[in-house]
mmCIF file of C-alpha atoms in Angstrom:
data_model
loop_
_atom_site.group_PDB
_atom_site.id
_atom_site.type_symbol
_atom_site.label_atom_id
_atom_site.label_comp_id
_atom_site.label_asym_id
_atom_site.label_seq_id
_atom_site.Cartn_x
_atom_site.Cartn_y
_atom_site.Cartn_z
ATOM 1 C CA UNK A 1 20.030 15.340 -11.464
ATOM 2 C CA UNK A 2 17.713 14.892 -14.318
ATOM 3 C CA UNK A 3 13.830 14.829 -13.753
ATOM 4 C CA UNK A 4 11.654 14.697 -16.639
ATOM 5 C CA UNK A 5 8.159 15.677 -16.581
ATOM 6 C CA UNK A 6 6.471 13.526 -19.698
ATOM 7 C CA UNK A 7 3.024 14.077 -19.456
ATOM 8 C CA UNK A 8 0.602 11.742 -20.879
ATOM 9 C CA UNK A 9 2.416 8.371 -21.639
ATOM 10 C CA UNK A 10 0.216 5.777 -23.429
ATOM 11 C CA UNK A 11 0.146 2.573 -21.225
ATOM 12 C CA UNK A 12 2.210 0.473 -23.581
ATOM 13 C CA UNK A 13 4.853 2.477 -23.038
ATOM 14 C CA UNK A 14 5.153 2.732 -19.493
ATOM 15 C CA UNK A 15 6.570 -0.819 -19.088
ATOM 16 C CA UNK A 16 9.844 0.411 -20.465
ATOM 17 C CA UNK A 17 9.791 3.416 -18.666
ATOM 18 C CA UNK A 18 9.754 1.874 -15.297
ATOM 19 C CA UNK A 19 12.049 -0.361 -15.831
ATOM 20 C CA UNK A 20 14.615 2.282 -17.427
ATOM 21 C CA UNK A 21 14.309 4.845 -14.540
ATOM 22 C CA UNK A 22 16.327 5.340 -11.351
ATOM 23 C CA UNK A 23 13.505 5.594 -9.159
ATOM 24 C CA UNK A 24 9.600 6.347 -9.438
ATOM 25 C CA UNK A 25 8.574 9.142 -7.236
ATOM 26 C CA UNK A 26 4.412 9.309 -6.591
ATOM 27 C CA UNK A 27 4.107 12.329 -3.781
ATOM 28 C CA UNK A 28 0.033 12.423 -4.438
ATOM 29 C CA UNK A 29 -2.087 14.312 -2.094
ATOM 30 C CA UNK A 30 -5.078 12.122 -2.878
ATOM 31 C CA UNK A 31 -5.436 8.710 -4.289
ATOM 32 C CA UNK A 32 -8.205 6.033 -4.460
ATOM 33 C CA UNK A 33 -5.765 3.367 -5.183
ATOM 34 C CA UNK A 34 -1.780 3.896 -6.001
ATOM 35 C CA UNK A 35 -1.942 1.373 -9.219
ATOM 36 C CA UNK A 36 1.094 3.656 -10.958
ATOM 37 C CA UNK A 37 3.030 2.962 -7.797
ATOM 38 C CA UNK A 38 2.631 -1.046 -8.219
ATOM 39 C CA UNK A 39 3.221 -0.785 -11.806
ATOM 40 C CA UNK A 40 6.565 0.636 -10.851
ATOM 41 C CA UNK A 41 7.494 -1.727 -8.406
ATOM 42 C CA UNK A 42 6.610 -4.709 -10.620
ATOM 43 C CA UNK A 43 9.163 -3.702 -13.482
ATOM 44 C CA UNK A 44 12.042 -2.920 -10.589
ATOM 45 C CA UNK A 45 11.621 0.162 -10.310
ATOM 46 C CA UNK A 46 12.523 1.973 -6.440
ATOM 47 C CA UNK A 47 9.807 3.772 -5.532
ATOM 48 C CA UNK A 48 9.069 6.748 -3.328
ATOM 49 C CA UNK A 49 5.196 7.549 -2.286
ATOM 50 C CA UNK A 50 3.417 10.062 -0.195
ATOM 51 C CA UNK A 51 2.409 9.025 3.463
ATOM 52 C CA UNK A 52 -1.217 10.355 2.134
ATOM 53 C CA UNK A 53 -4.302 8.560 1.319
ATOM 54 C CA UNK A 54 -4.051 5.084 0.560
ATOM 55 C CA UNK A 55 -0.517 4.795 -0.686
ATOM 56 C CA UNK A 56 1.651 3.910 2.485
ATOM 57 C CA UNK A 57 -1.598 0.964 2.558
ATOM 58 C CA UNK A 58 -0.452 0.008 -0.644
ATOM 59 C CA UNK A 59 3.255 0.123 -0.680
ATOM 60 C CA UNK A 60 3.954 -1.266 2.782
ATOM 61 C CA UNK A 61 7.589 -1.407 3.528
ATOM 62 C CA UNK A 62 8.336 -1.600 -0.356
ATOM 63 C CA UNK A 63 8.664 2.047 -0.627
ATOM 64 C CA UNK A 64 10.347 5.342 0.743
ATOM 65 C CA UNK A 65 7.196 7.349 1.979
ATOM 66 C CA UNK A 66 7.584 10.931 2.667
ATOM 67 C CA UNK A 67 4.701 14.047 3.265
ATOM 68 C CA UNK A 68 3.554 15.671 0.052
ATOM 69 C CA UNK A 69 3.645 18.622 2.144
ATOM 70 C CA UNK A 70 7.445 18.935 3.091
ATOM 71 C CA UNK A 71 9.864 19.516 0.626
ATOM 72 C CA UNK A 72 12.737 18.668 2.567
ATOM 73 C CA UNK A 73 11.050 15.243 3.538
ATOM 74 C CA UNK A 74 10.605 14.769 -0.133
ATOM 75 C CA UNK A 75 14.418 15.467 -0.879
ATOM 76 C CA UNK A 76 15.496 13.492 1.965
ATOM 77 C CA UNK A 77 13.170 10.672 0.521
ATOM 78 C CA UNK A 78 14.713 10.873 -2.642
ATOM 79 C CA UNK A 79 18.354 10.457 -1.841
ATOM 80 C CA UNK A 80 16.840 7.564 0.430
ATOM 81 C CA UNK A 81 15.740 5.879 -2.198
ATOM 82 C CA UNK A 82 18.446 6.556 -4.596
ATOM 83 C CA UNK A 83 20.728 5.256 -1.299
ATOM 84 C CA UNK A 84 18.609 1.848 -0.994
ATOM 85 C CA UNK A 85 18.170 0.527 -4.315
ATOM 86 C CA UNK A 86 18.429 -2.881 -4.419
ATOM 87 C CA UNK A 87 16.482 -3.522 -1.473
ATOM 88 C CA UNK A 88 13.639 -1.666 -2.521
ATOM 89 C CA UNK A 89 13.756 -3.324 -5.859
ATOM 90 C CA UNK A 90 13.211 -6.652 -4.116
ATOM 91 C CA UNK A 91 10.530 -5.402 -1.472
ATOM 92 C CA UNK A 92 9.016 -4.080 -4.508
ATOM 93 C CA UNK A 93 9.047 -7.348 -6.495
ATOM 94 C CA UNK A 94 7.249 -8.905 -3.353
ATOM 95 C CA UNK A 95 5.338 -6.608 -2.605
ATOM 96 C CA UNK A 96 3.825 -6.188 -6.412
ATOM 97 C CA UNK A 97 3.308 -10.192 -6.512
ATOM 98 C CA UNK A 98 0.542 -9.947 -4.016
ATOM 99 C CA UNK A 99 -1.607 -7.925 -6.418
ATOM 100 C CA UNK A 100 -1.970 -9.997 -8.879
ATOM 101 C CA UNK A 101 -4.821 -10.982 -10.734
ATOM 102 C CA UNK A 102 -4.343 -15.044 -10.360
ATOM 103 C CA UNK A 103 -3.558 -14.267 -6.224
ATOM 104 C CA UNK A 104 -6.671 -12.642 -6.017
ATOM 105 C CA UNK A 105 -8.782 -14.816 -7.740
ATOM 106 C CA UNK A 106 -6.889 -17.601 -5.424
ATOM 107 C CA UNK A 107 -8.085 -15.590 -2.460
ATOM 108 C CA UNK A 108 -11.447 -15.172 -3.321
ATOM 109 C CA UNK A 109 -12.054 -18.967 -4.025
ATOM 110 C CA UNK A 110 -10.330 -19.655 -0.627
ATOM 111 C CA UNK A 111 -13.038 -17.199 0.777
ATOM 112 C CA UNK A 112 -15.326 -18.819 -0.783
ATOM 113 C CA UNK A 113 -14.401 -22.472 0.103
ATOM 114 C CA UNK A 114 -14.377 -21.439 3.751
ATOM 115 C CA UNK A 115 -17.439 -20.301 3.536
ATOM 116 C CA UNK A 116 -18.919 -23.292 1.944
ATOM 117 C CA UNK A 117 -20.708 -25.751 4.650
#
């Protein structure tokens, strides 16, 4: 297989590299919100995340999650999501859409208008 480590990619790149790779793989052992995992998603990307912190929260059923902790689990995970493509790639789609700027701002107004008297 071919994994390449890139380090720092400036964020008007990273557009085209989600949507050119096989699979995004985000094992973190601590995260206070999983944003790289719903930029993946959002360009098609399959994704695989830890079952740590926030991210199974965040992902829902849209991604493969697997313990940071287990390398096996984290193999396994990988040739899971490699295996399940396409249906990740549209969980992902939906699951990205909620996290939009113009669907929270249309929550917060409906808060807000149910909260009116």
């Amino acid at each position: 297989g071919r994994v390449r480590f890139l380090g720092f990619v400036p964020d008007d790149d990273l557009p085209a590299l989600y949507s050119h790779a096989a699979m995004f793989a985000y094992p973190s052992l601590y995260e206070g919100f999983g944003l790289p995992l719903l930029e993946a998603m959002a360009c098609g990307t399959p994704t695989l995340a830890s079952n740590a912190s926030c991210l199974p929260e965040v992902a829902a059923d849209a991604a493969v999650t697997v313990s940071p902790y287990d390398v096996d689990s984290i193999a396994e995970g990988l040739k899971h999501t490699l295996a399940n493509r396409d249906e990740l790639i549209k969980k992902g789609f939906a699951r990205a859409s909620q996290f939009k700027w113009a669907t929270a701002a249309r929550q917060l107004i409906d808060l807000y208008e149910s909260l009116a008297l």
